PDB file of C-alpha atoms in Angstrom:
ATOM      1  CA  UNK A 838      -4.181 -61.500 -41.720  1.00 48.00           C
ATOM      2  CA  UNK A 839      -1.005 -62.477 -43.591  1.00 59.00           C
ATOM      3  CA  UNK A 840       2.166 -60.518 -42.957  1.00 67.00           C
ATOM      4  CA  UNK A 841       3.894 -58.996 -45.981  1.00 81.00           C
ATOM      5  CA  UNK A 842       6.508 -61.283 -47.513  1.00 94.00           C
ATOM      6  CA  UNK A 843       9.786 -60.626 -49.329  1.00 97.00           C
ATOM      7  CA  UNK A 844       8.025 -60.140 -52.685  1.00 97.00           C
ATOM      8  CA  UNK A 845       5.692 -57.529 -51.172  1.00 97.00           C
ATOM      9  CA  UNK A 846       8.596 -55.457 -49.849  1.00 97.00           C
ATOM     10  CA  UNK A 847      10.605 -55.872 -53.049  1.00 98.00           C
ATOM     11  CA  UNK A 848       7.660 -54.664 -55.099  1.00 98.00           C
ATOM     12  CA  UNK A 849       7.617 -51.591 -52.858  1.00 98.00           C
ATOM     13  CA  UNK A 850      11.334 -51.027 -53.577  1.00 98.00           C
ATOM     14  CA  UNK A 851      10.598 -51.418 -57.306  1.00 98.00           C
ATOM     15  CA  UNK A 852       7.784 -48.847 -57.068  1.00 98.00           C
ATOM     16  CA  UNK A 853      10.157 -46.422 -55.332  1.00 98.00           C
ATOM     17  CA  UNK A 854      12.742 -46.904 -58.074  1.00 98.00           C
ATOM     18  CA  UNK A 855      10.088 -46.158 -60.698  1.00 97.00           C
ATOM     19  CA  UNK A 856       8.990 -43.087 -58.732  1.00 96.00           C
ATOM     20  CA  UNK A 857      12.601 -41.875 -58.688  1.00 96.00           C
ATOM     21  CA  UNK A 858      13.090 -42.686 -62.386  1.00 95.00           C
ATOM     22  CA  UNK A 859      16.006 -44.944 -61.571  1.00 96.00           C
ATOM     23  CA  UNK A 860      16.761 -48.671 -61.425  1.00 97.00           C
ATOM     24  CA  UNK A 861      17.605 -48.468 -57.738  1.00 98.00           C
ATOM     25  CA  UNK A 862      15.009 -48.485 -54.977  1.00 98.00           C
ATOM     26  CA  UNK A 863      15.220 -49.702 -51.399  1.00 98.00           C
ATOM     27  CA  UNK A 864      13.048 -50.244 -48.330  1.00 98.00           C
ATOM     28  CA  UNK A 865      14.224 -50.753 -44.752  1.00 98.00           C
ATOM     29  CA  UNK A 866      11.764 -52.369 -42.350  1.00 97.00           C
ATOM     30  CA  UNK A 867      11.695 -53.000 -38.624  1.00 95.00           C
ATOM     31  CA  UNK A 868       9.923 -55.827 -36.828  1.00 86.00           C
ATOM     32  CA  UNK A 869       6.997 -53.624 -35.836  1.00 86.00           C
ATOM     33  CA  UNK A 870       5.732 -52.800 -39.330  1.00 86.00           C
ATOM     34  CA  UNK A 871       7.709 -49.582 -39.636  1.00 93.00           C
ATOM     35  CA  UNK A 872       9.349 -48.797 -42.937  1.00 96.00           C
ATOM     36  CA  UNK A 873      11.358 -46.171 -44.725  1.00 97.00           C
ATOM     37  CA  UNK A 874      12.105 -46.168 -48.398  1.00 97.00           C
ATOM     38  CA  UNK A 875      14.064 -44.324 -50.987  1.00 97.00           C
ATOM     39  CA  UNK A 876      15.772 -44.386 -54.320  1.00 98.00           C
ATOM     40  CA  UNK A 877      19.041 -43.421 -55.921  1.00 97.00           C
ATOM     41  CA  UNK A 878      19.538 -39.630 -55.949  1.00 97.00           C
ATOM     42  CA  UNK A 879      23.146 -39.437 -57.172  1.00 96.00           C
ATOM     43  CA  UNK A 880      22.414 -36.841 -59.891  1.00 95.00           C
ATOM     44  CA  UNK A 881      21.179 -34.454 -57.171  1.00 96.00           C
ATOM     45  CA  UNK A 882      23.194 -35.420 -54.098  1.00 97.00           C
ATOM     46  CA  UNK A 883      26.479 -36.851 -55.350  1.00 97.00           C
ATOM     47  CA  UNK A 884      28.100 -40.243 -55.802  1.00 97.00           C
ATOM     48  CA  UNK A 885      27.262 -41.692 -52.370  1.00 97.00           C
ATOM     49  CA  UNK A 886      23.512 -41.049 -52.642  1.00 98.00           C
ATOM     50  CA  UNK A 887      22.653 -44.637 -53.547  1.00 98.00           C
ATOM     51  CA  UNK A 888      19.195 -45.863 -52.507  1.00 98.00           C
ATOM     52  CA  UNK A 889      20.644 -47.967 -49.674  1.00 98.00           C
ATOM     53  CA  UNK A 890      22.807 -45.129 -48.339  1.00 98.00           C
ATOM     54  CA  UNK A 891      19.877 -42.724 -48.434  1.00 98.00           C
ATOM     55  CA  UNK A 892      17.759 -44.935 -46.188  1.00 97.00           C
ATOM     56  CA  UNK A 893      20.595 -46.063 -43.905  1.00 98.00           C
ATOM     57  CA  UNK A 894      21.060 -42.366 -43.083  1.00 97.00           C
ATOM     58  CA  UNK A 895      17.415 -42.352 -41.947  1.00 97.00           C
ATOM     59  CA  UNK A 896      17.325 -45.665 -40.064  1.00 96.00           C
ATOM     60  CA  UNK A 897      16.863 -43.943 -36.685  1.00 95.00           C
ATOM     61  CA  UNK A 898      13.308 -43.145 -37.826  1.00 95.00           C
ATOM     62  CA  UNK A 899      12.431 -46.816 -37.292  1.00 96.00           C
ATOM     63  CA  UNK A 900      11.445 -48.527 -34.035  1.00 92.00           C
ATOM     64  CA  UNK A 901      13.986 -51.200 -33.099  1.00 94.00           C
ATOM     65  CA  UNK A 902      16.081 -52.303 -30.155  1.00 94.00           C
ATOM     66  CA  UNK A 903      18.864 -53.912 -32.192  1.00 96.00           C
ATOM     67  CA  UNK A 904      19.790 -52.982 -35.762  1.00 97.00           C
ATOM     68  CA  UNK A 905      20.119 -56.702 -36.470  1.00 97.00           C
ATOM     69  CA  UNK A 906      16.286 -56.793 -36.426  1.00 96.00           C
ATOM     70  CA  UNK A 907      16.152 -54.606 -39.550  1.00 98.00           C
ATOM     71  CA  UNK A 908      15.725 -55.953 -43.079  1.00 98.00           C
ATOM     72  CA  UNK A 909      16.890 -54.067 -46.160  1.00 98.00           C
ATOM     73  CA  UNK A 910      15.167 -54.730 -49.493  1.00 98.00           C
ATOM     74  CA  UNK A 911      16.929 -53.376 -52.558  1.00 98.00           C
ATOM     75  CA  UNK A 912      16.356 -53.790 -56.275  1.00 98.00           C
ATOM     76  CA  UNK A 913      20.052 -54.440 -56.969  1.00 98.00           C
ATOM     77  CA  UNK A 914      22.559 -56.214 -54.740  1.00 98.00           C
ATOM     78  CA  UNK A 915      24.319 -53.606 -52.601  1.00 98.00           C
ATOM     79  CA  UNK A 916      27.592 -52.381 -54.052  1.00 98.00           C
ATOM     80  CA  UNK A 917      30.703 -52.655 -51.842  1.00 98.00           C
ATOM     81  CA  UNK A 918      30.165 -49.108 -50.485  1.00 98.00           C
ATOM     82  CA  UNK A 919      26.546 -49.765 -49.558  1.00 98.00           C
ATOM     83  CA  UNK A 920      27.253 -53.219 -48.201  1.00 98.00           C
ATOM     84  CA  UNK A 921      30.014 -51.813 -45.999  1.00 98.00           C
ATOM     85  CA  UNK A 922      27.507 -49.256 -44.689  1.00 98.00           C
ATOM     86  CA  UNK A 923      25.071 -52.114 -43.973  1.00 98.00           C
ATOM     87  CA  UNK A 924      27.781 -53.817 -41.914  1.00 98.00           C
ATOM     88  CA  UNK A 925      28.642 -50.646 -39.994  1.00 98.00           C
ATOM     89  CA  UNK A 926      24.926 -50.004 -39.392  1.00 98.00           C
ATOM     90  CA  UNK A 927      24.478 -53.566 -38.072  1.00 98.00           C
ATOM     91  CA  UNK A 928      21.513 -54.427 -40.321  1.00 98.00           C
ATOM     92  CA  UNK A 929      20.753 -58.140 -40.009  1.00 98.00           C
ATOM     93  CA  UNK A 930      19.253 -59.115 -43.352  1.00 98.00           C
ATOM     94  CA  UNK A 931      19.548 -58.040 -46.980  1.00 98.00           C
ATOM     95  CA  UNK A 932      17.127 -59.065 -49.719  1.00 98.00           C
ATOM     96  CA  UNK A 933      17.915 -58.025 -53.287  1.00 98.00           C
ATOM     97  CA  UNK A 934      16.511 -58.530 -56.768  1.00 98.00           C
ATOM     98  CA  UNK A 935      19.267 -58.395 -59.396  1.00 98.00           C
ATOM     99  CA  UNK A 936      22.853 -59.327 -58.555  1.00 98.00           C
ATOM    100  CA  UNK A 937      25.905 -57.105 -59.006  1.00 97.00           C
ATOM    101  CA  UNK A 938      27.028 -59.383 -61.850  1.00 97.00           C
ATOM    102  CA  UNK A 939      23.651 -59.081 -63.585  1.00 97.00           C
ATOM    103  CA  UNK A 940      23.593 -55.303 -63.080  1.00 97.00           C
ATOM    104  CA  UNK A 941      27.084 -54.994 -64.585  1.00 96.00           C
ATOM    105  CA  UNK A 942      25.625 -55.993 -67.961  1.00 96.00           C
ATOM    106  CA  UNK A 943      23.747 -52.673 -67.979  1.00 95.00           C
ATOM    107  CA  UNK A 944      25.766 -50.201 -65.894  1.00 93.00           C
ATOM    108  CA  UNK A 945      29.314 -50.089 -64.521  1.00 94.00           C
ATOM    109  CA  UNK A 946      29.676 -51.907 -61.196  1.00 95.00           C
ATOM    110  CA  UNK A 947      32.436 -52.821 -58.792  1.00 96.00           C
ATOM    111  CA  UNK A 948      31.862 -56.554 -58.949  1.00 95.00           C
ATOM    112  CA  UNK A 949      32.437 -57.523 -55.351  1.00 97.00           C
ATOM    113  CA  UNK A 950      29.311 -59.242 -54.122  1.00 97.00           C
ATOM    114  CA  UNK A 951      27.554 -58.529 -50.848  1.00 98.00           C
ATOM    115  CA  UNK A 952      28.348 -61.982 -49.466  1.00 98.00           C
ATOM    116  CA  UNK A 953      32.091 -61.361 -49.842  1.00 98.00           C
ATOM    117  CA  UNK A 954      31.867 -58.018 -48.034  1.00 98.00           C
ATOM    118  CA  UNK A 955      29.811 -59.584 -45.225  1.00 98.00           C
ATOM    119  CA  UNK A 956      32.199 -62.545 -44.960  1.00 98.00           C
ATOM    120  CA  UNK A 957      35.126 -60.160 -44.494  1.00 98.00           C
ATOM    121  CA  UNK A 958      33.360 -58.500 -41.549  1.00 98.00           C
ATOM    122  CA  UNK A 959      32.621 -59.549 -37.982  1.00 98.00           C
ATOM    123  CA  UNK A 960      28.847 -59.450 -38.486  1.00 97.00           C
ATOM    124  CA  UNK A 961      26.547 -62.282 -39.547  1.00 97.00           C
ATOM    125  CA  UNK A 962      24.168 -60.909 -42.172  1.00 98.00           C
ATOM    126  CA  UNK A 963      21.542 -63.052 -43.841  1.00 98.00           C
ATOM    127  CA  UNK A 964      21.576 -62.403 -47.596  1.00 98.00           C
ATOM    128  CA  UNK A 965      18.873 -63.493 -50.026  1.00 98.00           C
ATOM    129  CA  UNK A 966      19.023 -62.682 -53.735  1.00 98.00           C
ATOM    130  CA  UNK A 967      16.792 -63.100 -56.749  1.00 98.00           C
ATOM    131  CA  UNK A 968      13.520 -61.818 -55.258  1.00 98.00           C
ATOM    132  CA  UNK A 969      11.423 -60.298 -58.083  1.00 98.00           C
ATOM    133  CA  UNK A 970      14.608 -60.537 -60.174  1.00 98.00           C
ATOM    134  CA  UNK A 971      12.887 -60.259 -63.564  1.00 98.00           C
ATOM    135  CA  UNK A 972      11.197 -56.992 -62.589  1.00 98.00           C
ATOM    136  CA  UNK A 973      14.462 -55.633 -61.157  1.00 98.00           C
ATOM    137  CA  UNK A 974      16.300 -56.522 -64.362  1.00 98.00           C
ATOM    138  CA  UNK A 975      13.594 -54.692 -66.328  1.00 97.00           C
ATOM    139  CA  UNK A 976      14.405 -51.561 -64.315  1.00 97.00           C
ATOM    140  CA  UNK A 977      18.048 -51.862 -65.371  1.00 97.00           C
ATOM    141  CA  UNK A 978      17.158 -52.574 -69.016  1.00 95.00           C
ATOM    142  CA  UNK A 979      14.875 -49.555 -69.127  1.00 93.00           C
ATOM    143  CA  UNK A 980      17.431 -47.240 -67.530  1.00 85.00           C
ATOM    144  CA  UNK A 981      19.878 -47.511 -70.439  1.00 59.00           C
ATOM    145  CA  UNK A 982      20.230 -44.334 -72.486  1.00 40.00           C
TER     146      UNK A 982
END
């Protein structure tokens, strides 16, 4: 049986974003097949309730020995706040769909990319962008208005 790949997990993040009626969905997985997911809830829970922050707060629900084993899938590149939380949490890999620069065409963004935040830290984080990008950009296009 084939293991799920990056596109599989990103499609799950996209589905969560659609469920939450937002452009922002995220999934955090461990190496044992465990997963937690969420979406942006800022209208209900305030300005820090981004999809990534919501699941980082729940990461202890997963089964892992080292946080560096965890992989975060998110429809839009983590903003500087979320990326800083990823660093402090010790998550080892980020996979995103649309970049901060691409997202800024649709909604206001602080245009500091995840790679720059990671490079300014002590932690090595693998970062992969552009997975299911067209579908992630559709989420942003459809969220206008």
